Coordinates of C-alpha atoms in Angstrom, one line a residue:
Chain P
X1 CA 0.0 0.0 0.0
X2 CA 1.4 3.4 -1.0
X3 CA 2.2 6.0 1.6
X4 CA 0.4 9.3 1.4
X5 CA 3.1 11.7 2.0
X6 CA 1.2 14.8 2.9
X7 CA -1.7 13.2 4.8
X8 CA 0.3 11.0 7.2
X9 CA 1.0 13.0 10.3
X10 CA 3.7 10.7 11.8
X11 CA 4.9 11.4 15.3
X12 CA 4.8 15.0 16.4
X13 CA 8.2 16.7 16.7
X14 CA 7.9 17.4 20.4
X15 CA 7.2 13.7 21.0
X16 CA 10.4 12.5 19.3
X17 CA 12.8 11.6 22.2
X18 CA 15.7 9.3 22.9
X19 CA 17.7 8.0 25.8
X20 CA 21.4 7.3 25.6
X21 CA 20.7 3.6 25.9
X22 CA 18.4 3.8 22.9
X23 CA 21.0 5.7 20.9
X24 CA 23.6 2.9 21.4
X25 CA 21.7 -0.2 20.4
X26 CA 23.2 -3.6 20.1
X27 CA 25.0 -3.8 16.8
X28 CA 24.0 -6.0 13.9
X29 CA 25.9 -9.2 13.4
X30 CA 28.6 -9.0 10.7
X31 CA 28.4 -12.7 10.2
X32 CA 24.7 -13.5 10.5
X33 CA 22.7 -10.4 9.4
X34 CA 21.9 -10.2 5.7
X35 CA 24.3 -8.0 3.7
X36 CA 21.4 -5.7 2.7
X37 CA 20.7 -5.0 6.4
X38 CA 24.2 -3.6 6.6
X39 CA 23.6 -1.8 3.3
X40 CA 20.5 -0.2 4.7
X41 CA 22.3 0.9 7.9
X42 CA 25.1 2.5 5.9
X43 CA 22.7 4.2 3.5
X44 CA 20.5 5.6 6.2
X45 CA 23.6 7.0 8.1
X46 CA 24.5 8.8 4.8
X47 CA 20.9 10.1 4.4
X48 CA 20.9 11.5 8.0
X49 CA 24.4 12.9 7.7
X50 CA 23.4 14.8 4.6
X51 CA 20.2 16.0 6.3
X52 CA 22.3 17.4 9.1
X53 CA 24.8 19.0 6.7
X54 CA 22.0 20.7 4.6
X55 CA 20.2 21.9 7.7
X56 CA 23.3 23.6 9.1
X57 CA 24.0 25.2 5.7
X58 CA 20.4 26.4 5.6
X59 CA 20.7 27.9 9.0
X60 CA 23.7 29.9 8.0
X61 CA 21.7 31.6 5.2
X62 CA 18.2 31.8 6.8
X63 CA 17.9 33.5 10.2
X64 CA 14.2 33.1 10.2
X65 CA 14.5 29.3 9.9
X66 CA 17.2 28.7 12.6
X67 CA 14.9 27.6 15.4
X68 CA 12.9 25.0 13.5
X69 CA 16.1 23.9 11.8
X70 CA 17.8 23.5 15.2
X71 CA 14.8 21.5 16.6
X72 CA 14.5 19.1 13.7
X73 CA 18.3 18.8 13.3
X74 CA 18.7 17.7 16.9
X75 CA 16.4 14.8 16.3
X76 CA 18.1 14.0 12.9
X77 CA 21.4 13.9 14.7
X78 CA 20.2 11.4 17.2
X79 CA 18.6 9.3 14.5
X80 CA 21.9 9.2 12.8
X81 CA 23.6 8.2 16.0
X82 CA 21.2 5.3 16.6
X83 CA 21.6 4.1 13.0
X84 CA 25.4 4.4 12.7
X85 CA 25.9 2.7 16.1
X86 CA 24.3 -0.4 14.6
X87 CA 27.6 -1.2 12.9
X88 CA 29.5 -3.8 14.9
X89 CA 33.0 -3.2 16.2
X90 CA 34.4 -6.5 14.8
X91 CA 33.8 -5.1 11.4
X92 CA 37.1 -3.6 10.5
X93 CA 37.5 -0.2 8.7
X94 CA 38.4 -2.0 5.5
X95 CA 35.4 -4.4 5.8
X96 CA 33.1 -1.4 6.4
X97 CA 34.7 0.1 3.2
X98 CA 33.7 -3.0 1.3
X99 CA 30.1 -2.6 2.5
X100 CA 30.2 1.1 1.6
X101 CA 31.0 0.2 -2.0
X102 CA 28.3 -2.4 -2.0
X103 CA 25.9 0.3 -1.0
X104 CA 27.2 2.5 -3.9
X105 CA 26.8 -0.3 -6.4
X106 CA 23.5 -1.8 -5.4
X107 CA 21.6 1.3 -4.4
X108 CA 22.9 3.3 -7.4
X109 CA 21.9 0.4 -9.7
X110 CA 18.4 0.2 -8.2
X111 CA 18.0 4.0 -8.7
X112 CA 19.4 4.0 -12.2
X113 CA 17.0 1.2 -13.3
X114 CA 13.9 3.2 -12.1
X115 CA 15.1 6.7 -13.0
X116 CA 12.6 8.2 -15.5
X117 CA 15.0 10.9 -16.8
X118 CA 17.5 9.4 -19.3
X119 CA 20.2 11.8 -18.7
X120 CA 20.0 11.3 -14.9
X121 CA 19.9 7.6 -15.4
X122 CA 23.1 7.8 -17.5
X123 CA 24.8 9.8 -14.7
X124 CA 23.8 7.2 -12.1
X125 CA 25.1 4.4 -14.3
X126 CA 28.3 6.3 -15.0
X127 CA 29.1 6.7 -11.2
X128 CA 28.0 3.2 -10.5
X129 CA 30.6 1.6 -12.8
X130 CA 33.3 3.6 -11.1
X131 CA 32.2 2.5 -7.6
X132 CA 32.1 -1.1 -9.0
X133 CA 35.8 -0.8 -9.7
X134 CA 36.4 0.5 -6.2
X135 CA 34.9 -2.6 -4.7
X136 CA 37.4 -4.7 -6.7
X137 CA 40.4 -2.6 -5.6
X138 CA 39.5 -2.6 -1.9
X139 CA 38.8 -6.4 -2.1
X140 CA 42.3 -6.8 -3.5
X141 CA 43.7 -4.8 -0.5
X142 CA 41.6 -6.9 2.0
X143 CA 42.9 -10.1 0.5
X144 CA 46.5 -9.0 0.1
X145 CA 47.0 -7.1 3.3
X146 CA 44.8 -9.0 5.8
X147 CA 44.2 -12.3 4.0
X148 CA 40.5 -11.9 4.1
X149 CA 37.7 -12.5 1.6
X150 CA 35.6 -9.5 0.7
X151 CA 32.7 -11.8 -0.2
X152 CA 32.3 -12.5 3.6
X153 CA 30.9 -9.0 3.6
X154 CA 29.1 -8.8 0.2
X155 CA 27.6 -12.4 0.6
X156 CA 27.6 -13.3 -3.1
X157 CA 25.1 -10.5 -4.0
X158 CA 27.7 -8.3 -5.8
X159 CA 30.3 -9.2 -8.3
X160 CA 33.9 -8.5 -7.4
X161 CA 35.6 -7.6 -10.7
X162 CA 37.2 -4.6 -12.5
X163 CA 35.0 -1.8 -13.7
X164 CA 36.0 1.4 -15.3
X165 CA 39.6 1.5 -14.0
X166 CA 39.9 3.9 -11.1
X167 CA 43.2 5.2 -12.6
X168 CA 41.2 6.7 -15.6
X169 CA 38.4 8.0 -13.4
X170 CA 40.4 11.1 -12.4
X171 CA 39.0 14.0 -14.4
X172 CA 39.4 17.8 -14.2
X173 CA 36.6 19.5 -12.2
X174 CA 35.0 21.0 -15.3
X175 CA 34.3 17.5 -16.6
X176 CA 32.6 16.4 -13.4
X177 CA 29.8 18.9 -13.5
X178 CA 26.4 17.8 -15.1
X179 CA 23.3 19.5 -16.4
X180 CA 20.8 19.9 -13.6
X181 CA 17.2 18.7 -13.6
X182 CA 14.5 21.4 -14.0
X183 CA 12.7 21.9 -10.7
X184 CA 9.4 22.7 -12.5
X185 CA 9.4 19.7 -14.8
X186 CA 11.4 17.0 -13.2
X187 CA 9.6 13.9 -11.9
X188 CA 9.6 13.9 -8.0
X189 CA 11.3 10.5 -8.2
X190 CA 14.2 12.1 -10.0
X191 CA 14.7 14.6 -7.2
X192 CA 14.5 11.8 -4.5
X193 CA 17.0 9.7 -6.5
X194 CA 19.4 12.5 -6.9
X195 CA 19.4 13.4 -3.2
X196 CA 19.7 9.7 -2.1
X197 CA 22.8 9.0 -4.2
X198 CA 24.3 12.4 -3.5
X199 CA 23.9 11.7 0.3
X200 CA 25.4 8.2 0.0
X201 CA 28.4 9.4 -2.0
X202 CA 29.1 12.3 0.3
X203 CA 29.2 10.1 3.4
X204 CA 31.5 7.7 1.5
X205 CA 33.9 10.6 0.8
X206 CA 33.8 11.6 4.4
X207 CA 34.3 8.1 5.7
X208 CA 37.4 7.5 3.5
X209 CA 38.8 10.9 4.5
X210 CA 38.5 9.9 8.2
X211 CA 39.5 6.3 7.9
X212 CA 42.3 6.6 5.3
X213 CA 45.0 7.8 7.8
X214 CA 44.2 5.0 10.3
X215 CA 45.9 2.5 8.1
X216 CA 49.5 1.6 8.7
X217 CA 50.1 0.0 5.3
X218 CA 51.5 2.7 2.9
X219 CA 49.6 1.3 -0.1
X220 CA 46.4 1.3 1.8
X221 CA 46.9 4.9 2.7
X222 CA 47.5 5.8 -0.9
X223 CA 44.5 3.7 -2.0
X224 CA 42.1 5.6 0.3
X225 CA 43.6 8.9 -0.9
X226 CA 43.0 8.0 -4.5
X227 CA 39.5 6.6 -4.1
X228 CA 38.4 9.4 -1.8
X229 CA 39.4 11.8 -4.6
X230 CA 36.9 10.0 -6.9
X231 CA 34.2 10.1 -4.2
X232 CA 34.8 13.9 -4.2
X233 CA 34.3 13.9 -7.9
X234 CA 31.1 11.9 -7.5
X235 CA 29.8 14.4 -4.9
X236 CA 30.5 17.1 -7.4
X237 CA 28.6 15.2 -10.1
X238 CA 25.6 14.3 -8.1
X239 CA 25.3 17.7 -6.4
X240 CA 25.3 19.4 -9.8
X241 CA 22.3 17.3 -10.9
X242 CA 20.0 19.1 -8.5
X243 CA 18.4 22.4 -9.7
X244 CA 20.1 25.3 -8.0
X245 CA 17.0 27.4 -8.4
X246 CA 15.1 25.5 -5.8
X247 CA 14.5 27.7 -2.8
X248 CA 16.0 26.7 0.6
X249 CA 12.5 25.7 1.8
X250 CA 11.8 23.7 -1.3
X251 CA 15.0 21.8 -0.9
X252 CA 14.3 21.2 2.8
X253 CA 10.9 19.7 1.8
X254 CA 12.6 17.4 -0.6
X255 CA 15.2 16.4 2.0
X256 CA 12.5 15.4 4.5
X257 CA 10.5 13.6 1.7
X258 CA 13.8 11.8 0.8
X259 CA 14.2 10.7 4.4
X260 CA 10.7 9.4 4.5
X261 CA 11.2 7.6 1.2
X262 CA 14.4 5.9 2.2
X263 CA 13.2 4.8 5.7
X264 CA 10.1 3.6 4.1
X265 CA 12.1 1.6 1.5
X266 CA 14.1 0.1 4.3
X267 CA 11.0 -0.8 6.2
X268 CA 9.6 -2.6 3.2
X269 CA 12.6 -4.9 2.8
X270 CA 14.1 -5.3 6.2
X271 CA 14.7 -8.9 7.4
X272 CA 15.9 -8.2 10.9
X273 CA 12.8 -7.6 13.1
X274 CA 14.7 -5.4 15.5
X275 CA 15.8 -3.1 12.7
X276 CA 12.3 -3.2 11.1
X277 CA 11.0 -1.5 14.3
X278 CA 13.7 1.2 14.0
X279 CA 12.9 1.9 10.4
X280 CA 9.2 2.0 11.2
X281 CA 9.8 4.5 14.1
X282 CA 11.9 6.7 11.9
X283 CA 9.4 6.7 9.0
X284 CA 7.0 8.2 11.6
X285 CA 9.6 10.7 12.9
X286 CA 10.4 11.9 9.3
X287 CA 6.7 12.3 8.5
X288 CA 6.5 14.5 11.6
X289 CA 9.4 16.5 10.3
X290 CA 7.7 16.8 6.9
X291 CA 4.6 18.2 8.5
X292 CA 6.6 20.9 10.2
X293 CA 8.4 21.8 7.0
X294 CA 5.2 21.8 4.9
X295 CA 3.7 24.4 7.3
X296 CA 6.9 26.5 7.1
X297 CA 6.7 26.3 3.3
X298 CA 3.1 27.5 3.3
X299 CA 3.8 30.2 5.8
X300 CA 7.0 31.7 4.2
X301 CA 6.6 30.9 0.5
X302 CA 2.8 31.0 0.3
X303 CA 3.0 27.9 -1.9
X304 CA 1.3 24.5 -1.8
X305 CA 3.7 21.7 -0.9
X306 CA 1.9 19.6 -3.5
X307 CA 3.8 21.7 -6.1
X308 CA 7.0 20.0 -4.9
X309 CA 6.0 16.7 -3.3
X310 CA 4.3 13.7 -4.9
X311 CA 1.0 12.8 -3.3
X312 CA 2.1 9.2 -2.9
X313 CA 5.6 7.9 -2.2
X314 CA 7.0 6.1 -5.3
X315 CA 7.7 2.4 -5.3
X316 CA 10.4 1.8 -2.7
X317 CA 14.1 1.3 -3.5
X318 CA 14.8 -2.4 -4.1
X319 CA 17.5 -3.6 -1.8
X320 CA 18.6 -6.7 -3.8
X321 CA 21.3 -7.9 -6.1
X322 CA 21.5 -6.1 -9.5
X323 CA 24.0 -8.4 -10.9
X324 CA 22.5 -8.7 -14.4
X325 CA 21.9 -5.0 -14.7
X326 CA 25.5 -4.2 -13.5
X327 CA 27.0 -6.7 -15.9
X328 CA 25.0 -5.3 -18.8
X329 CA 26.1 -1.7 -18.0
X330 CA 29.6 -2.9 -17.7
X331 CA 29.6 -4.5 -21.0
X332 CA 28.1 -1.5 -22.8
X333 CA 29.5 1.6 -20.9
X334 CA 32.8 0.7 -19.3
X335 CA 34.7 2.9 -21.8
X336 CA 32.4 5.9 -21.3
X337 CA 34.0 9.2 -20.2
X338 CA 32.8 12.7 -19.5
X339 CA 33.6 15.9 -21.4
X340 CA 32.0 18.9 -19.8
X341 CA 28.4 17.8 -19.0
X342 CA 28.3 15.2 -21.8
X343 CA 29.0 11.5 -21.6
X344 CA 31.0 10.2 -24.5
X345 CA 32.5 6.9 -25.6
X346 CA 36.2 6.5 -25.7
X347 CA 38.5 7.5 -22.8
X348 CA 41.4 8.2 -25.2
X349 CA 39.7 10.2 -28.0
X350 CA 37.0 12.2 -26.2
X351 CA 38.6 13.7 -23.2
X352 CA 39.4 17.3 -22.6
X353 CA 43.0 18.5 -22.5
X354 CA 42.3 19.6 -18.9
X355 CA 41.4 16.1 -17.8
X356 CA 44.3 14.5 -19.6
X357 CA 46.8 16.9 -18.0
X358 CA 45.2 16.6 -14.6
X359 CA 45.2 12.8 -14.7
X360 CA 48.7 12.5 -16.1
X361 CA 50.1 14.5 -13.4
X362 CA 48.3 12.8 -10.6
X363 CA 49.3 9.4 -11.9
X364 CA 52.8 10.4 -12.7
X365 CA 54.3 8.4 -9.8
X366 CA 51.9 5.5 -10.2
X367 CA 48.5 4.7 -8.9
X368 CA 47.7 2.7 -5.8
X369 CA 44.5 1.3 -7.3
X370 CA 46.7 -0.3 -10.0
X371 CA 49.5 -1.4 -7.6
X372 CA 47.2 -3.1 -5.1
X373 CA 45.2 -5.0 -7.7
X374 CA 47.9 -6.0 -10.2
X375 CA 46.8 -9.4 -11.7
X376 CA 44.1 -9.7 -9.0
X377 CA 41.3 -12.0 -9.7
X378 CA 38.8 -12.6 -6.9
X379 CA 38.6 -16.2 -5.8
X380 CA 36.3 -17.8 -3.1
X381 CA 38.3 -17.8 0.1
X382 CA 40.9 -15.3 -1.2
X383 CA 43.6 -15.8 -3.8
X384 CA 45.7 -17.6 -1.1
X385 CA 43.2 -20.5 -1.2
X386 CA 44.3 -21.1 -4.8
X387 CA 48.0 -21.0 -4.3
X388 CA 50.1 -24.0 -3.6
X389 CA 53.1 -24.0 -1.5
X390 CA 56.4 -25.4 -2.9
X391 CA 58.0 -27.9 -0.5
X392 CA 61.3 -26.5 0.9
X393 CA 64.1 -28.1 2.8
X394 CA 63.7 -27.9 6.6
X395 CA 65.7 -25.2 8.2
Chain R
X1 CA 70.8 7.6 11.6
X2 CA 67.9 7.9 14.1
X3 CA 66.8 4.5 15.3
X4 CA 63.9 3.7 17.7
X5 CA 66.5 3.4 20.5
X6 CA 68.2 6.7 19.8
X7 CA 67.7 9.6 22.3
X8 CA 65.5 12.3 20.8
X9 CA 62.8 14.9 21.4
X10 CA 60.1 12.6 22.8
X11 CA 57.5 15.0 24.3
X12 CA 55.0 12.6 25.8
X13 CA 56.3 12.5 29.4
X14 CA 55.5 15.1 32.1
X15 CA 59.2 15.9 32.7
X16 CA 59.6 17.3 29.2
X17 CA 57.3 20.2 30.1
X18 CA 58.6 21.5 33.5
X19 CA 56.7 24.8 33.4
X20 CA 53.4 23.6 31.9
X21 CA 53.5 20.5 34.2
X22 CA 53.7 22.7 37.3
X23 CA 50.5 24.5 36.1
X24 CA 48.8 21.3 35.2
X25 CA 49.4 19.7 38.6
X26 CA 47.5 22.5 40.2
X27 CA 44.3 20.7 39.3
X28 CA 45.4 17.5 41.1
X29 CA 46.2 19.5 44.2
X30 CA 42.8 21.2 44.1
X31 CA 41.0 17.9 43.4
X32 CA 43.0 15.0 44.9
X33 CA 42.3 11.6 43.5
X34 CA 40.7 8.9 45.6
X35 CA 42.8 5.7 45.1
X36 CA 41.1 2.4 45.6
X37 CA 37.7 3.6 44.2
X38 CA 36.1 0.6 42.5
X39 CA 34.4 2.5 39.6
X40 CA 31.2 0.7 40.5
X41 CA 29.0 2.7 38.1
X42 CA 31.3 2.0 35.2
X43 CA 31.4 -1.7 35.9
X44 CA 27.7 -1.9 36.3
X45 CA 27.1 -0.1 33.0
X46 CA 29.3 -2.5 31.2
X47 CA 27.9 -5.5 33.0
X48 CA 24.4 -4.9 31.8
X49 CA 25.6 -4.8 28.2
X50 CA 27.7 -8.0 28.8
X51 CA 24.6 -9.8 30.0
X52 CA 22.2 -8.7 27.3
X53 CA 24.3 -8.8 24.1
X54 CA 24.0 -11.5 21.5
X55 CA 27.1 -13.3 20.2
X56 CA 29.1 -11.9 17.3
X57 CA 27.6 -14.6 15.1
X58 CA 27.0 -18.3 14.6
X59 CA 28.6 -21.2 12.8
X60 CA 26.9 -21.6 9.4
X61 CA 25.0 -24.8 8.7
X62 CA 27.2 -27.0 6.5
X63 CA 25.5 -27.1 3.2
X64 CA 26.8 -30.5 2.3
X65 CA 26.3 -31.9 5.8
X66 CA 23.2 -33.6 4.5
X67 CA 25.2 -35.3 1.8
X68 CA 28.3 -37.5 1.9
X69 CA 29.9 -35.8 4.8
X70 CA 27.1 -36.8 7.1
X71 CA 28.9 -40.1 7.6
X72 CA 32.0 -38.3 8.7
X73 CA 30.1 -36.2 11.1
X74 CA 28.2 -39.1 12.4
X75 CA 31.4 -40.6 13.6
X76 CA 31.9 -37.5 15.8
X77 CA 29.7 -39.1 18.5
X78 CA 28.3 -37.0 21.2
X79 CA 29.9 -33.9 20.0
X80 CA 28.4 -30.9 18.3
X81 CA 30.5 -30.6 15.1
X82 CA 29.9 -26.8 15.1
X83 CA 32.5 -26.4 17.9
X84 CA 35.1 -28.1 15.7
X85 CA 34.1 -26.3 12.6
X86 CA 34.2 -23.0 14.4
X87 CA 37.8 -23.7 15.7
X88 CA 38.9 -25.1 12.3
X89 CA 37.6 -21.9 10.7
X90 CA 39.6 -19.9 13.3
X91 CA 42.8 -21.7 12.5
X92 CA 42.2 -21.4 8.8
X93 CA 41.7 -17.7 8.9
X94 CA 44.8 -17.3 11.2
X95 CA 47.1 -19.3 8.9
X96 CA 45.8 -17.4 5.8
X97 CA 46.5 -14.1 7.5
X98 CA 49.9 -15.5 8.6
X99 CA 50.8 -16.0 4.9
X100 CA 50.2 -12.2 4.4
X101 CA 52.1 -11.3 7.6
X102 CA 55.2 -13.2 6.6
X103 CA 55.0 -11.6 3.1
X104 CA 55.0 -8.2 4.7
X105 CA 57.9 -9.1 7.0
X106 CA 59.8 -10.4 3.9
X107 CA 59.3 -7.0 2.3
X108 CA 60.6 -5.3 5.4
X109 CA 63.7 -7.6 5.4
X110 CA 64.3 -6.8 1.7
X111 CA 64.1 -3.1 2.4
X112 CA 65.9 -2.8 5.7
X113 CA 68.2 -5.9 5.8
X114 CA 68.8 -8.3 8.7
X115 CA 71.5 -8.6 11.4
X116 CA 73.9 -11.3 12.7
X117 CA 71.7 -14.1 14.0
X118 CA 68.6 -12.4 12.4
X119 CA 66.2 -13.9 9.9
X120 CA 67.3 -14.7 6.3
X121 CA 65.0 -14.5 3.3
X122 CA 65.0 -18.2 2.9
X123 CA 63.9 -18.8 6.5
X124 CA 61.0 -16.3 6.2
X125 CA 59.9 -17.8 2.9
X126 CA 60.0 -21.3 4.3
X127 CA 57.8 -20.2 7.3
X128 CA 55.4 -18.4 4.9
X129 CA 55.1 -21.6 2.8
X130 CA 54.5 -23.6 5.9
X131 CA 51.7 -21.3 7.0
X132 CA 50.2 -21.8 3.5
X133 CA 50.5 -25.6 3.9
X134 CA 48.7 -25.4 7.2
X135 CA 46.0 -23.3 5.6
X136 CA 45.6 -25.8 2.8
X137 CA 45.4 -28.7 5.2
X138 CA 42.7 -27.0 7.2
X139 CA 40.8 -26.2 4.1
X140 CA 40.8 -29.8 3.1
X141 CA 39.8 -30.9 6.6
X142 CA 36.9 -28.5 6.7
X143 CA 35.8 -29.6 3.2
X144 CA 36.1 -33.2 4.4
X145 CA 33.6 -32.5 7.1
X146 CA 31.2 -31.1 4.5
X147 CA 31.6 -27.6 5.9
X148 CA 32.3 -24.4 4.0
X149 CA 36.0 -23.2 4.1
X150 CA 35.0 -19.8 2.7
X151 CA 32.8 -19.0 5.7
X152 CA 34.1 -16.7 8.5
X153 CA 33.2 -18.5 11.7
X154 CA 32.8 -16.5 14.9
X155 CA 36.2 -17.6 16.2
X156 CA 37.8 -16.7 12.9
X157 CA 36.2 -13.2 13.2
X158 CA 37.4 -12.8 16.8
X159 CA 40.9 -14.0 15.9
X160 CA 41.1 -11.4 13.1
X161 CA 40.2 -8.7 15.6
X162 CA 43.0 -10.0 17.9
X163 CA 45.5 -10.0 15.1
X164 CA 44.7 -6.5 13.9
X165 CA 47.3 -5.0 16.2
X166 CA 50.3 -7.0 15.1
X167 CA 49.1 -6.5 11.5
X168 CA 49.2 -2.7 11.9
X169 CA 52.7 -2.9 13.5
X170 CA 54.1 -5.1 10.7
X171 CA 52.6 -3.2 7.8
X172 CA 53.7 0.2 9.2
X173 CA 56.7 1.4 7.2
X174 CA 58.1 3.2 10.2
X175 CA 58.6 0.0 12.3
X176 CA 61.9 -1.9 12.2
X177 CA 62.3 -5.5 11.3
X178 CA 62.9 -6.1 15.0
X179 CA 59.6 -4.4 16.0
X180 CA 57.8 -6.5 13.3
X181 CA 59.3 -9.7 14.8
X182 CA 58.0 -8.7 18.2
X183 CA 54.5 -8.7 16.7
X184 CA 55.2 -12.0 15.0
X185 CA 56.1 -13.5 18.3
X186 CA 52.6 -12.6 19.6
X187 CA 51.1 -14.2 16.5
X188 CA 53.2 -17.4 16.8
X189 CA 52.5 -17.7 20.5
X190 CA 48.7 -17.5 19.9
X191 CA 49.0 -19.8 16.9
X192 CA 50.7 -22.5 19.1
X193 CA 47.9 -22.3 21.6
X194 CA 45.4 -22.5 18.8
X195 CA 46.9 -25.8 17.5
X196 CA 47.1 -27.3 21.0
X197 CA 43.4 -26.6 21.5
X198 CA 42.6 -28.2 18.1
X199 CA 44.7 -31.3 18.9
X200 CA 42.8 -31.7 22.2
X201 CA 39.5 -31.2 20.5
X202 CA 40.3 -33.8 17.7
X203 CA 41.5 -36.3 20.4
X204 CA 38.4 -35.8 22.5
X205 CA 36.1 -36.6 19.6
X206 CA 38.1 -39.6 18.5
X207 CA 39.5 -38.1 15.3
X208 CA 43.0 -39.5 15.7
X209 CA 44.1 -39.0 12.1
X210 CA 43.0 -35.4 12.3
X211 CA 44.8 -35.0 15.7
X212 CA 48.0 -36.4 14.1
X213 CA 47.9 -33.9 11.3
X214 CA 47.4 -31.1 13.8
X215 CA 50.4 -32.4 15.9
X216 CA 52.6 -32.2 12.9
X217 CA 51.5 -28.6 12.3
X218 CA 52.0 -27.8 16.0
X219 CA 55.6 -29.1 15.8
X220 CA 56.3 -26.8 12.8
X221 CA 54.8 -23.8 14.7
X222 CA 57.0 -24.6 17.7
X223 CA 60.0 -24.2 15.4
X224 CA 58.5 -20.9 14.1
X225 CA 58.1 -19.5 17.5
X226 CA 61.5 -20.5 18.6
X227 CA 63.1 -19.0 15.5
X228 CA 61.3 -15.7 15.9
X229 CA 62.2 -15.5 19.6
X230 CA 65.9 -16.1 18.7
X231 CA 66.0 -13.5 16.0
X232 CA 64.4 -11.0 18.3
X233 CA 66.7 -11.7 21.2
X234 CA 69.7 -11.3 18.9
X235 CA 68.4 -8.0 17.7
X236 CA 67.8 -6.6 21.2
X237 CA 71.2 -7.8 22.4
X238 CA 73.0 -6.4 19.4
X239 CA 71.2 -3.0 19.9
X240 CA 72.4 -3.0 23.5
X241 CA 75.9 -4.0 22.6
X242 CA 76.1 -1.2 20.0
X243 CA 74.9 1.3 22.6
X244 CA 77.5 0.1 25.2
X245 CA 80.3 0.2 22.7
X246 CA 79.3 3.7 21.5
X247 CA 79.1 4.9 25.1
X248 CA 82.6 3.6 25.7
X249 CA 84.0 4.9 22.5
X250 CA 82.5 8.3 23.2
X251 CA 84.1 8.3 26.7

């Protein structure tokens, strides 16, 4: 049954409360929970983090909105705490990284398949193939540094293979910007998709920037530096897809709707009953936020929220393996590149001089994404499992 | 050349900041500590989590347990095979990571060189290969039981958390070969205990062939631990000797 976005009242803002004990729940099991439960936890942390970031920015430019922003933001902050604290401590930083890339692949693929706007769908596919390659590079690191199998995290849902090589993903900033959707014409789903993927990529960038220096291995440190730079490009790309002519309040409305949509999608697919309750609670909290922002929208902009929001929430995001779709995109679009805001075939022939110069300089001393994965082919149980020791003389 | 045992500007101790330390200690004079306090609240807060938390995970059901391997498992009378599979998974993960650790130590040796009585490349390569052989033997043992050697069992998960410290030390380009060997010693000591436990477990459930294979591995690991200990001792002694001779030389 579809959710009526503007009619559902949810939980009133002043009833949204937490205790410290609630905010630090028992984590999910790295071994026993479904990989998509972890995907949902990571995605929702990203959604909340971006909500917090947007609301702070909004407060800096809108004195009259500071109080409602502060009130809603406090709850969003605590929602993010509860969600992110669901990650277990036995999941190493590198294992969490593998999960982040699974989010980037599977959620972006889900969105790309449903996106009604062809140009936006192309942008999502473009970014997805790059994240697909990151999963492969990080898996090589996990195998070759720690002797661990990335598939323990991805649980066979996602292929671990090369995509568009990270080394050629580096582009000049002018080739990362895209055409934005038109706020007055775009399908509401396009707006929700853009915000969702933008939020997921932004948290990935931030996560890599925080965790990169915690590694001792010098190649790992380089690898995080290199892939974080691509995540920064992705944030640039996805951010530029949104119409800059949307007003602050119009954007805020979309952010709240996006949160409802994502929590609602999680609720529809969750297999862990404990988490299902959390998603359900937060759908109601976000509906409560939406009610407040709809009132502010009416009051300050004298506009009907129905101009911006869909009456019913679109079909939820499908948290499932998109193996066939990803393989198809890989076979058809791996050699795609970007020049200005256009996507073109042929990395060698269709790139700007600025991108070539930028990339050549960055890669001048080598690229960790190449070093770490040289000749790497993912094997069940790591590549060590397929190596045979030569007998040696006893010492 | 600066070495980790050279005297330098280490700023961590209170004696390196005589003026600031004097000011800092004013707060301890104003608010003296109460030694012997039992931190009851902190203990109680943790206790409630300890009591209520679920385990990190479970042992996966062996897919082929229903098939040919059932006969093997049936011979393990009166014993839950999951205990064995969990521990076999632990050792498998440990040996596999061991291969990577010795590869990292080999790189360190190539970059920094060794010392009199220190490890040679051949010795480190042999140990790496023996870790690989142990891993392969465990993989076959797990497969023979109809279980999945690609699964991360709860004990494998925990042992990886335990090994994360030594891994960081060994992979850090700033650490010396001697410091890396100290981490290897922790690994080898834990490995020995792991094998001893597996031997006892295999004996207990009447798997004498399995226990014999594990005994052979344990013997090899004893040699590893002994070698690492010797290399490390030589390194520390040589450092101390160098220091003494330079002190004498410098008058």
